[in-house]
Amino acid sequence: GVPGLQRVTPSQLKTMTGRKGKPAWSSYMGKVYNITPYLPFHPGGEPELMKAAGRDGGKLFMEVHPWVNWEGMLGSCVVGILVSESEAKS
Ligand code: HEM
């Protein structure tokens, strides 16, 4: 595995909504990112970015700005890799 990265299942990701005291996480290309620190800096505004909270942001992201380098901007906010529910148990 990747050192320092936790395995995150889709059901865990779903709970990281940025509400109820939890940070907002979003996945992109198989990696999971904490988008909370970036929220105030997003040029498209917080509500737009929050649409990707707790789920995969790839589709929305690519619809709006495929030219933006997600990994380059949020590389330091990686928290884990997305795995299937069964993979998480091993
Ligand atoms: C604009 C970054 C996710 C909606 C931008 C811009 C950047 C950026 C750098 C300026 C782009 C430019 O002017 O060429 C990011 C990053 C994301 C992310 C790093 C990953 C977490 C999203 C999502 C949505 C979204 C998920 C929609 C649900 C928008 C919109 C603008 C914008 C609508 C245009 C703002 C305007 O020009 O008035 N974003 N974005 N972004 N973003 Fe995002």
Short mmCIF file of C-alpha atoms and ligand atoms in Angstrom, two decimals, residues 26 33 35 38 41-45 47-52 57 60-61 64-65 67-71 73-74, ligand 1:
data_model
loop_
_atom_site.label_atom_id
_atom_site.label_comp_id
_atom_site.label_asym_id
_atom_site.label_seq_id
_atom_site.Cartn_x
_atom_site.Cartn_y
_atom_site.Cartn_z
CA SER A 26 -13.95 14.05 -1.77
CA TYR A 33 -8.78 14.34 -0.30
CA ILE A 35 -11.22 19.54 0.73
CA TYR A 38 -9.27 24.56 0.35
CA PHE A 41 -9.80 29.50 -1.65
CA HIS A 42 -11.93 27.82 -4.30
CA PRO A 43 -12.46 30.37 -7.12
CA GLY A 44 -15.85 28.82 -7.87
CA GLY A 45 -17.03 29.34 -4.29
CA PRO A 47 -21.14 25.86 -2.28
CA GLU A 48 -19.89 24.60 -5.65
CA LEU A 49 -16.99 22.73 -4.08
CA MET A 50 -19.26 21.35 -1.35
CA LYS A 51 -21.31 19.58 -4.04
CA ALA A 52 -18.44 17.09 -4.17
CA GLY A 57 -15.87 14.74 -7.34
CA LEU A 60 -18.49 17.48 -11.50
CA PHE A 61 -14.88 18.60 -11.66
CA VAL A 64 -16.56 22.51 -15.02
CA HIS A 65 -12.79 22.76 -15.38
CA TRP A 67 -7.85 21.97 -17.22
CA VAL A 68 -7.42 22.50 -13.48
CA ASN A 69 -4.74 20.34 -11.82
CA TRP A 70 -6.60 18.79 -8.86
CA GLU A 71 -3.63 16.71 -7.69
CA MET A 73 -3.59 21.91 -5.86
CA LEU A 74 -4.77 19.38 -3.27
C1 HEM B 1 -13.32 27.50 -10.70
C2 HEM B 1 -10.21 24.53 -8.46
C3 HEM B 1 -13.81 21.42 -7.57
C4 HEM B 1 -16.92 24.48 -9.66
C5 HEM B 1 -12.14 26.92 -10.23
C6 HEM B 1 -10.81 27.39 -10.49
C7 HEM B 1 -9.95 26.59 -9.85
C8 HEM B 1 -10.72 25.56 -9.19
C9 HEM B 1 -8.43 26.69 -9.83
C10 HEM B 1 -10.47 28.59 -11.41
C11 HEM B 1 -10.36 28.00 -12.80
C12 HEM B 1 -10.10 28.97 -13.89
O1 HEM B 1 -10.40 30.16 -13.74
O2 HEM B 1 -9.58 28.54 -14.95
C13 HEM B 1 -10.91 23.44 -8.01
C14 HEM B 1 -10.33 22.30 -7.33
C15 HEM B 1 -11.34 21.43 -7.08
C16 HEM B 1 -12.57 22.02 -7.61
C17 HEM B 1 -8.85 22.12 -6.97
C18 HEM B 1 -11.22 20.09 -6.41
C19 HEM B 1 -11.47 19.89 -5.17
C20 HEM B 1 -14.97 21.95 -8.09
C21 HEM B 1 -16.25 21.31 -8.11
C22 HEM B 1 -17.12 22.17 -8.71
C23 HEM B 1 -16.39 23.36 -9.06
C24 HEM B 1 -16.53 19.92 -7.55
C25 HEM B 1 -18.58 22.02 -9.03
C26 HEM B 1 -19.41 21.28 -8.37
C27 HEM B 1 -16.23 25.57 -10.09
C28 HEM B 1 -16.81 26.69 -10.82
C29 HEM B 1 -15.76 27.54 -11.14
C30 HEM B 1 -14.56 26.98 -10.59
C31 HEM B 1 -18.28 26.85 -11.17
C32 HEM B 1 -15.86 28.81 -11.98
C33 HEM B 1 -15.84 30.04 -11.15
C34 HEM B 1 -15.92 31.27 -12.02
O3 HEM B 1 -15.19 31.33 -13.02
O4 HEM B 1 -16.68 32.16 -11.67
N1 HEM B 1 -12.07 25.80 -9.45
N2 HEM B 1 -12.26 23.24 -8.16
N3 HEM B 1 -15.10 23.20 -8.68
N4 HEM B 1 -14.88 25.78 -9.95
FE1 HEM B 1 -13.59 24.52 -9.04
#
